[in-house]
CSV table of C-alpha atoms and ligand atoms in Angstrom, one decimal:
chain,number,residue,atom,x,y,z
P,1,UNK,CA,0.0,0.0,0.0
P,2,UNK,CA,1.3,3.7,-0.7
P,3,UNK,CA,0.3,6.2,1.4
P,4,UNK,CA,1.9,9.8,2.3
P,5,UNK,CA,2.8,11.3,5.1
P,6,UNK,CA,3.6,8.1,7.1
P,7,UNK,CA,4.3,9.4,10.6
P,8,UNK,CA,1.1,11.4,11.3
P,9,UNK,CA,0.7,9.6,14.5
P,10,UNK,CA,4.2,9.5,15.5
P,11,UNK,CA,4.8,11.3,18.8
P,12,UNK,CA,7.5,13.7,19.6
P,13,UNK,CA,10.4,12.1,21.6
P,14,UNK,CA,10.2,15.1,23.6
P,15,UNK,CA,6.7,14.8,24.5
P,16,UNK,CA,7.2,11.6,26.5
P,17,UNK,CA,10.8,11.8,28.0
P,18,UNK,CA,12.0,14.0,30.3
P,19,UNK,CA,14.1,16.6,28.3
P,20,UNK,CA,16.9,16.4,30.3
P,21,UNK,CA,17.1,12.6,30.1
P,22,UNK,CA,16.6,12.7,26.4
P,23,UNK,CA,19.8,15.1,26.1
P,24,UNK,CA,21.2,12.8,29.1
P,25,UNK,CA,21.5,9.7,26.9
P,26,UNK,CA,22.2,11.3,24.0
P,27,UNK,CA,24.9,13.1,25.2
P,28,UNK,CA,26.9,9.9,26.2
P,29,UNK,CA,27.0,9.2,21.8
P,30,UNK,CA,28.0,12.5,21.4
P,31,UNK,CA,30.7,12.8,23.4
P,32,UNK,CA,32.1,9.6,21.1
P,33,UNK,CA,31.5,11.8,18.5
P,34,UNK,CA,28.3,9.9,16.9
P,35,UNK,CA,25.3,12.6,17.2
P,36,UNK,CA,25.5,15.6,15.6
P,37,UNK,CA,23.5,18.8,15.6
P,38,UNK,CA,21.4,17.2,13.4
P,39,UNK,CA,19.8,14.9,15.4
P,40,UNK,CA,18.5,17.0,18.2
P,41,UNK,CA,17.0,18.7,15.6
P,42,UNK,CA,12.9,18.3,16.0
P,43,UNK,CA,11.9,14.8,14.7
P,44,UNK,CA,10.2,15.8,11.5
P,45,UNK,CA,13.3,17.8,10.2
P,46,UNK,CA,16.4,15.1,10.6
P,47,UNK,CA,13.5,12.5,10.0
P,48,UNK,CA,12.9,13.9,6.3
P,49,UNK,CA,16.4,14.8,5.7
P,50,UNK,CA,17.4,11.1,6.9
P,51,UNK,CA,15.0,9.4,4.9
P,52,UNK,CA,15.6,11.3,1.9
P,53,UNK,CA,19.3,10.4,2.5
P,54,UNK,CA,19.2,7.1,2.3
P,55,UNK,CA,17.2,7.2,-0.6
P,56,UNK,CA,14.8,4.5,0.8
P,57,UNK,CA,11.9,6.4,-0.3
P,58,UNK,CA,10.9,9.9,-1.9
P,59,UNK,CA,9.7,12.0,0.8
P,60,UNK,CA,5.9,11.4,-0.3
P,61,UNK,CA,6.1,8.2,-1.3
P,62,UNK,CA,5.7,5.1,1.1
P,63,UNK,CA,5.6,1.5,1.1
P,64,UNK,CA,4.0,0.0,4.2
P,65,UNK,CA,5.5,-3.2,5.6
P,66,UNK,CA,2.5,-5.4,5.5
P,67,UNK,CA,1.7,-6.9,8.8
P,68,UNK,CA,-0.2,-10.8,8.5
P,69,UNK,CA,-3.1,-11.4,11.0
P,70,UNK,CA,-2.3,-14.3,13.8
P,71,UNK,CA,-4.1,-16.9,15.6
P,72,UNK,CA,-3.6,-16.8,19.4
P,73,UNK,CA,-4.9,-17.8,22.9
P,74,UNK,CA,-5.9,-14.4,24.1
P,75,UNK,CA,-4.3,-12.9,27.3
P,76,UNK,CA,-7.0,-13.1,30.5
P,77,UNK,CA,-8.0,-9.4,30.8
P,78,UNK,CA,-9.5,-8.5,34.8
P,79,UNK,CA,-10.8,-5.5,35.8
P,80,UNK,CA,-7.0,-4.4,37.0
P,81,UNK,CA,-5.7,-4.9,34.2
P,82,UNK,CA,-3.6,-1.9,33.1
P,83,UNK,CA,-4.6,0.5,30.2
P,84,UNK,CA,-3.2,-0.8,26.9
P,85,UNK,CA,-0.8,1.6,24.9
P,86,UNK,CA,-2.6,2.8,21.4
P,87,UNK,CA,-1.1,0.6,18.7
P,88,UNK,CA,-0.8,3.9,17.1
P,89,UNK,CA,2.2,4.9,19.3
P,90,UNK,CA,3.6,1.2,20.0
P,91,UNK,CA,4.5,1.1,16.6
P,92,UNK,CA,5.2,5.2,15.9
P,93,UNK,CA,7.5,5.4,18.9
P,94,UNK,CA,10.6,3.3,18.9
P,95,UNK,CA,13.9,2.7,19.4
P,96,UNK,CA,15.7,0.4,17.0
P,97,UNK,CA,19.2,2.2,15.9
P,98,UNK,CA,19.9,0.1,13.3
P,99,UNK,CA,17.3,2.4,11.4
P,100,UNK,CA,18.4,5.8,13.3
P,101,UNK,CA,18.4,7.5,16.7
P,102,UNK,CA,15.2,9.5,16.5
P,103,UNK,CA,12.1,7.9,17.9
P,104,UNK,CA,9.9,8.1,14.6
P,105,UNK,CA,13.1,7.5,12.1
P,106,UNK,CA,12.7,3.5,12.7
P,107,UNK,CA,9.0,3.7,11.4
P,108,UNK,CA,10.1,5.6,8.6
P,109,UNK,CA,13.0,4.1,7.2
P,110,UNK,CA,12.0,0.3,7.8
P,111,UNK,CA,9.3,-0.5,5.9
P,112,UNK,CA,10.8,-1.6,3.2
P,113,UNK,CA,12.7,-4.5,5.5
P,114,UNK,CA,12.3,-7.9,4.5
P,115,UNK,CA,11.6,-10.6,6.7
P,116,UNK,CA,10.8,-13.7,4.5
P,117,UNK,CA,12.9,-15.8,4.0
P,118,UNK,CA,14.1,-15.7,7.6
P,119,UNK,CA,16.7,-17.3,9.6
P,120,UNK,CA,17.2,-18.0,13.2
P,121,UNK,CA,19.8,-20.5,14.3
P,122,UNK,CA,19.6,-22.0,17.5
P,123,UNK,CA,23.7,-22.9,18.8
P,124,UNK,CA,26.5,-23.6,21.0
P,125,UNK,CA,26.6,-25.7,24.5
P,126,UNK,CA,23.2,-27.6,22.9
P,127,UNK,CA,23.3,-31.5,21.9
P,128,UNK,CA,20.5,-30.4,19.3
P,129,UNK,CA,21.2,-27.2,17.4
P,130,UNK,CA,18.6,-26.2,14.6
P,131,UNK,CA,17.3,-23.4,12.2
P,132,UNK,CA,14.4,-21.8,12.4
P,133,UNK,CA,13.1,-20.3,8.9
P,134,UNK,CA,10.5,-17.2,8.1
P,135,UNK,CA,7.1,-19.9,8.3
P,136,UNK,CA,8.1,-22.2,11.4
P,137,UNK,CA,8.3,-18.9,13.6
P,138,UNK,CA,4.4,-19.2,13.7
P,139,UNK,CA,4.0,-22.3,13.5
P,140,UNK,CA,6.3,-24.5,15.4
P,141,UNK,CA,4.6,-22.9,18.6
P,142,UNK,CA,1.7,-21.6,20.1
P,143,UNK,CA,1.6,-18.5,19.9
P,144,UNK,CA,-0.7,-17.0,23.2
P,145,UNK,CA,-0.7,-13.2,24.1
P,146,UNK,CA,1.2,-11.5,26.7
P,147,UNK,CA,0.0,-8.3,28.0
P,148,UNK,CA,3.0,-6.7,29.5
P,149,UNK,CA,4.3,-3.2,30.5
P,150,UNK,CA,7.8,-2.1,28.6
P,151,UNK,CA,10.2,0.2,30.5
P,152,UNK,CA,12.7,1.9,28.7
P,153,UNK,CA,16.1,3.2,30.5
P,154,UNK,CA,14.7,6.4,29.2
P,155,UNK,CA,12.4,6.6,31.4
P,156,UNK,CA,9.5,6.2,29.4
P,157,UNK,CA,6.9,3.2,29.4
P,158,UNK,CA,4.4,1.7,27.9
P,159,UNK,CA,1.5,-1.5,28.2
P,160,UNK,CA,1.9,-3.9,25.0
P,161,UNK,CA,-0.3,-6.9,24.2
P,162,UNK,CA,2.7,-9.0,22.7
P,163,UNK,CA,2.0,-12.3,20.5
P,164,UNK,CA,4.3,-15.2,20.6
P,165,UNK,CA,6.3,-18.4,23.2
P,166,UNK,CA,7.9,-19.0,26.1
P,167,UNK,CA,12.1,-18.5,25.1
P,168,UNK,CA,12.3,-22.1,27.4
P,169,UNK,CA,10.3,-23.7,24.6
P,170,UNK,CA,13.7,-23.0,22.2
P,171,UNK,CA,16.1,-23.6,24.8
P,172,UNK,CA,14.3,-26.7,26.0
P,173,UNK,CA,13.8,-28.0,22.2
P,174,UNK,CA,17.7,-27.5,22.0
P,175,UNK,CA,18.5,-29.5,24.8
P,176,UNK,CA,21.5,-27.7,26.1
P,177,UNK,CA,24.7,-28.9,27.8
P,178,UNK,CA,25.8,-28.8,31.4
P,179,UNK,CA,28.3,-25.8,30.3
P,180,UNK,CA,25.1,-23.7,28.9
P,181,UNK,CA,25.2,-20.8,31.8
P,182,UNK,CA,24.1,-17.7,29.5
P,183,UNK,CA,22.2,-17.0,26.3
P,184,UNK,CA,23.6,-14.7,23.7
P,185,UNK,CA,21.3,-13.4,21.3
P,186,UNK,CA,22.5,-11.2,18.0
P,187,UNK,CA,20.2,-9.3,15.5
P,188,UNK,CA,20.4,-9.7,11.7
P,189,UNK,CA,23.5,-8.0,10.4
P,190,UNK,CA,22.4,-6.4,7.1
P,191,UNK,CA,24.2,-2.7,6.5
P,192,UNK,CA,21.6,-3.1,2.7
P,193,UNK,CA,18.7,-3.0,4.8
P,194,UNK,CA,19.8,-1.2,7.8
P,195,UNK,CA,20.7,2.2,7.2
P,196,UNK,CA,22.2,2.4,10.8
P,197,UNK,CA,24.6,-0.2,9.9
P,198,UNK,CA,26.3,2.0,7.1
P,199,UNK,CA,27.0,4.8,8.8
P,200,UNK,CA,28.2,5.4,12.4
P,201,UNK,CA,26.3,8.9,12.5
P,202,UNK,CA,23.0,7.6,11.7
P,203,UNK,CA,23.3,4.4,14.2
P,204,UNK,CA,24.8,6.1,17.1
P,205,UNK,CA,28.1,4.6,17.0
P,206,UNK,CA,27.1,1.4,17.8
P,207,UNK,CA,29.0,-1.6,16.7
P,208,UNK,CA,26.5,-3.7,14.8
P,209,UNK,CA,25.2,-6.7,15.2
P,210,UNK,CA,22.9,-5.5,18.1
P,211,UNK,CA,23.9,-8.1,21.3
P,212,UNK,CA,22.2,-8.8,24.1
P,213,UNK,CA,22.0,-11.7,26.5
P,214,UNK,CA,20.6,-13.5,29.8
P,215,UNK,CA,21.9,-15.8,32.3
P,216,UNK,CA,20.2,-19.3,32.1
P,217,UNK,CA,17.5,-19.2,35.0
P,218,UNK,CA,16.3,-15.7,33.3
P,219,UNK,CA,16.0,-17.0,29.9
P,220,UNK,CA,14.4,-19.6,31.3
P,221,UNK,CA,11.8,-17.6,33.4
P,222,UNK,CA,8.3,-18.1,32.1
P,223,UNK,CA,8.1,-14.2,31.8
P,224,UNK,CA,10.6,-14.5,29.3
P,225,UNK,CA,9.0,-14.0,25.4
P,226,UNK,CA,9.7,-14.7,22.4
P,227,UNK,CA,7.4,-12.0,20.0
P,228,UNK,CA,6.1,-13.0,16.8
P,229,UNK,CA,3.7,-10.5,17.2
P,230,UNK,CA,1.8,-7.2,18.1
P,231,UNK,CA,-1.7,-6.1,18.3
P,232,UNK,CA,-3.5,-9.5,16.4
P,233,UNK,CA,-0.6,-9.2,13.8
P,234,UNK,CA,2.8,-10.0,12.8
P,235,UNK,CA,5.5,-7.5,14.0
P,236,UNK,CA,6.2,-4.4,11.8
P,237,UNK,CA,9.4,-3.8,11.4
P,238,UNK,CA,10.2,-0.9,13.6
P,239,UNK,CA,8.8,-3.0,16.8
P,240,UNK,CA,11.7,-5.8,15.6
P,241,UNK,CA,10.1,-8.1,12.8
P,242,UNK,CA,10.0,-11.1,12.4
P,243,UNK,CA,11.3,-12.0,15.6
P,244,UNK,CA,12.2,-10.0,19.1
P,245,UNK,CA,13.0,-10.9,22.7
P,246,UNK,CA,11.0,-9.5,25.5
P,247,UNK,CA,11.9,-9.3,28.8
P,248,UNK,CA,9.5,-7.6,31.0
P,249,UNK,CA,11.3,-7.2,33.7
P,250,UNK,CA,14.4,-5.5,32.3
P,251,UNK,CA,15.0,-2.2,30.8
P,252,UNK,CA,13.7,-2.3,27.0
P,253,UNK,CA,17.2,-2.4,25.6
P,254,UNK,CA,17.5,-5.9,26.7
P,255,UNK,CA,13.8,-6.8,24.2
P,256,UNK,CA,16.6,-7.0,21.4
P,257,UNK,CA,14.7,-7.0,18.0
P,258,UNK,CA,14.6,-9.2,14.6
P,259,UNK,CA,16.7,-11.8,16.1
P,260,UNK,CA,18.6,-14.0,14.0
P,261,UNK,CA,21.2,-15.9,16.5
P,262,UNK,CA,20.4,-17.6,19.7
P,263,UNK,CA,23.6,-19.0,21.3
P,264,UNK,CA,24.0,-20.6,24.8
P,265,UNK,CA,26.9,-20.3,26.0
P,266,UNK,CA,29.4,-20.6,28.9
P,267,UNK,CA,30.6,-17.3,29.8
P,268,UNK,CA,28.5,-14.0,30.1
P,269,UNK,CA,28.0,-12.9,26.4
P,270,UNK,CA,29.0,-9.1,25.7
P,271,UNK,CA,26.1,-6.6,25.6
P,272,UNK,CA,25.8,-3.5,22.8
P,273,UNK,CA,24.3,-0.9,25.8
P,274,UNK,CA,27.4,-2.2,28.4
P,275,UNK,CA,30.2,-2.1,25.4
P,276,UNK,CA,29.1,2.0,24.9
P,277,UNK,CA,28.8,2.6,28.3
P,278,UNK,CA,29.5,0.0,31.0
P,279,UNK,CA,29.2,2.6,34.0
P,280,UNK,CA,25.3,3.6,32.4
P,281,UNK,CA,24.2,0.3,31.0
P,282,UNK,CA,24.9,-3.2,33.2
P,283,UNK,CA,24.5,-6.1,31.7
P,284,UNK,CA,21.5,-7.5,34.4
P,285,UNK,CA,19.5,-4.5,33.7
P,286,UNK,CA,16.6,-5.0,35.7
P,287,UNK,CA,14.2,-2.2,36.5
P,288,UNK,CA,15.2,-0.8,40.1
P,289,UNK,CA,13.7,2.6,41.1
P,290,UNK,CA,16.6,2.9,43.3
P,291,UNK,CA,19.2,2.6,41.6
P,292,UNK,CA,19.3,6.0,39.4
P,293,UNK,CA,21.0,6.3,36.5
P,294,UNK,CA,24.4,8.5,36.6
P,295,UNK,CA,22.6,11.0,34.8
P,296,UNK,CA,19.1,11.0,35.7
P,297,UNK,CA,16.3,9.4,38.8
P,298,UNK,CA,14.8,6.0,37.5
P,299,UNK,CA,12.3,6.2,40.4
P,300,UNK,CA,9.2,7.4,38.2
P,301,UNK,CA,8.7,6.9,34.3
P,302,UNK,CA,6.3,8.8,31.7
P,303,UNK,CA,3.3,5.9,31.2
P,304,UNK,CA,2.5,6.7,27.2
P,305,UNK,CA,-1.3,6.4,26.9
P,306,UNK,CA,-3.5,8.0,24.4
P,307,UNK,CA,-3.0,11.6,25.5
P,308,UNK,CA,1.3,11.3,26.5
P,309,UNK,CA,1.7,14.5,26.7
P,310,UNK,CA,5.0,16.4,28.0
P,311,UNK,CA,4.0,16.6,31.8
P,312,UNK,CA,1.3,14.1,32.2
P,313,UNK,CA,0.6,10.4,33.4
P,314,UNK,CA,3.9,10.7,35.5
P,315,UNK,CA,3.6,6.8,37.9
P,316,UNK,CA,6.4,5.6,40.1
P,317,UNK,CA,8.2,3.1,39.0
P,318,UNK,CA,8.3,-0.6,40.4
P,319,UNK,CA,11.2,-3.1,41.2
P,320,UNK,CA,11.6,-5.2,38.7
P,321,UNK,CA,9.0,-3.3,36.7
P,322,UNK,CA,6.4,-5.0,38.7
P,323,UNK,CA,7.4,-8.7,38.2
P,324,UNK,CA,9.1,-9.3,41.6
P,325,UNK,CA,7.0,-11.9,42.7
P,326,UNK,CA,7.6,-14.1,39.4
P,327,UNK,CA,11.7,-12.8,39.1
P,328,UNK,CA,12.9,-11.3,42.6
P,329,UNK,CA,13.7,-14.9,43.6
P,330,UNK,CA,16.4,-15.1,40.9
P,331,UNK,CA,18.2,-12.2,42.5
P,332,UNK,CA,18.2,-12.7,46.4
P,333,UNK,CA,22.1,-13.4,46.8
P,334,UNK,CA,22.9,-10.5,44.6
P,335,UNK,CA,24.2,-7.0,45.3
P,336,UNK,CA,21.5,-5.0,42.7
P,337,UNK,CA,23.6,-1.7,42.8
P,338,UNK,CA,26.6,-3.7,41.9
P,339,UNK,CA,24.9,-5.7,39.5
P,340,UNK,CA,22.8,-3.0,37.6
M,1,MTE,N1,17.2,-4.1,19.4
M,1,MTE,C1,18.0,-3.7,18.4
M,1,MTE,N2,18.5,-4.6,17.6
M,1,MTE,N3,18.4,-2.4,18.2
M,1,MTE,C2,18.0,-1.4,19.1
M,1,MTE,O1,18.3,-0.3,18.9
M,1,MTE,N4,16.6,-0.9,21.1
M,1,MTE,C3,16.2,-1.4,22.4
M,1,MTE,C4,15.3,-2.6,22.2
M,1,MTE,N5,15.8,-3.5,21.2
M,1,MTE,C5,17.1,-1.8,20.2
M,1,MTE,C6,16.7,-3.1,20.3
M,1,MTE,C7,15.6,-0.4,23.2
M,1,MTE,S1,16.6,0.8,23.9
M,1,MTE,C8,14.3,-0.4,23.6
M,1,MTE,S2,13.6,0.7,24.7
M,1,MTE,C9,13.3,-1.4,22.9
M,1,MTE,O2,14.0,-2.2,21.9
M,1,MTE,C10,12.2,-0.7,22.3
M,1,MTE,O3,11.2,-1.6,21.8
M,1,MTE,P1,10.0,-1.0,21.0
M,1,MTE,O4,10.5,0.0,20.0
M,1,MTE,O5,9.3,-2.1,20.4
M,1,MTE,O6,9.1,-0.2,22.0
């Protein structure tokens, strides 16, 4: 489908982050040098400049990924449940720096990503490694939906009903070693598709492949998801098609996106966020409201709902994002300011 003006609904970053934590985390690429002027330019102006620059699209011309419908158990919904996030600004208001820095640019310069054919290989300390392709990611397993909130290191959160499995399905189906003590997981590698990946300015410096990775008890935590899905469909790009981690618990740059590695391994796996900065970004990541960051409080968060403007829907913010009862358990020996 071609439509104009794709990011209508798109919000400004600066309407649902704190302005001083926006410059905050920003400030840690520029001072290696990787964020210019350009990009705390408002959205709409570095967004049309970028797009235009990569010469993905003309700037009122777009192709829109096509997301499939899905068959799924539906989540239970009680009267406590929490308000959902508009669909309009899960998929509008992102972070995925393979396709740029700025909230709205991964909506705008990914849909032209292609997902199918797809390849996810399942390695290392297992006695049965295998490949998943595009077609067995829906239906080798099925796929329920999880309602859960999203925190971002930013400071910003929303409430996403997520389709897709348990991670332990994989990692059980793989049947891994005595030596398996972490999971590494690496996003697709593509510098064609991923404009980030060509050039350090418009992916923040970060050395691509994305990595991220979880000690075995977390990936194996029943919390722990494996999305296929958002909102009845198949992932759009932006939100990490055709495959993403979630982990509900963590700070939303462990959910890495469109996943096409899943190693276990014996030593703790390197981390993108901990390899730019290990003082800011620890590899456990788990929400804690006490610990702040070095640069800004994490003890309240900016809940994006269908009004998300500047000042409003300011909540505190849980331990362990509100999971402790299903994760806390996993962490009772452990130092938490140490291991942030
Ligand atoms: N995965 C990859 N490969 N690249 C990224 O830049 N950003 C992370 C995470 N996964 C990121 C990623 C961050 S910082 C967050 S907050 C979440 O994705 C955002 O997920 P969402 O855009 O679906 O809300």
């Amino acid at each position: 489908m071609l439509i104009k003006s794709p990011v209508k609904s798109a919000l400004k970053e600066s309407q649902v982050t704190d302005e001083g934590v926006y410059n905050g985390r920003r400030s840690l690429l520029k001072s290696m040098g990787f964020i210019g002027a350009g990009t705390l330019l408002s959205n709409s102006i570095a967004t049309s400049a970028n797009a235009e620059g990569f010469g993905l699209f003309s700037s009122d011309e777009v192709k829109t990924f096509e997301q499939k419908p899905l068959k799924y158990t539906p989540a239970n919904v009680t009267e406590n449940s929490e308000i959902l996030t508009p669909e309009s600004k899960v998929i509008s208001h992102n972070n995925f720096y393979e396709f740029g820095t700025n909230k709205s640019d991964p909506v705008n310069n990914s849909q032209g990503f292609n997902v199918n054919p797809w390849s996810l290989k399942i390695s290392g300390e297992v006695n049965k490694p295998f490949t998943l392709d595009y077609d067995d990611l829906f239906n080798k397993y099925a796929i329920e939906e999880r309602i859960y909130r999203l925190r971002c290191v930013e400071a910003w959160s929303m409430v996403i009903p997520w389709l897709g499995f348990s991670l332990s399905e994989i990692i059980k189906q793989a049947d891994p070693t005595s030596k398996a003590k972490y999971v590494a997981f690496e996003t697709l590698d593509d510098p064609k598709q991923m404009p980030g990946q060509r050039s350090r300015r418009v992916g923040g410096g970060i050395d691509f492949p994305y990595v991220e990775g979880l000690r075995m008890d977390e990936a194996m935590n029943p919390l722990t998801f494996m999305s296929v899905g958002v909102y009845g469909k198949t992932l759009p790009p932006q939100n990490g098609a055709p495959i993403r981690l979630v982990v509900p618990w963590k700070y939303g740059f462990k959910s890495i996106k469109s996943i096409v590695g899943i190693k276990l391994v014996e030593k703790m796996p390197p981390t993108t966020w901990n390899i730019l900065g290990p003082n800011e970004y620890g590899f456990y990541a788990n929400v804690n409201p006490e610990v702040s960051h070095p640069r800004w409080s994490q003890a309240s968060e900016r809940r994006i709902t269908a009004g998300g403007l500047f000042s409003r829907n300011r909540i505190e913010t849980l331990p362990f994002n509100g999971y402790s009862e299903e994760v806390a358990h996993m962490y009772k020996d452990m130092d938490l300011r140490k291991h942030y």
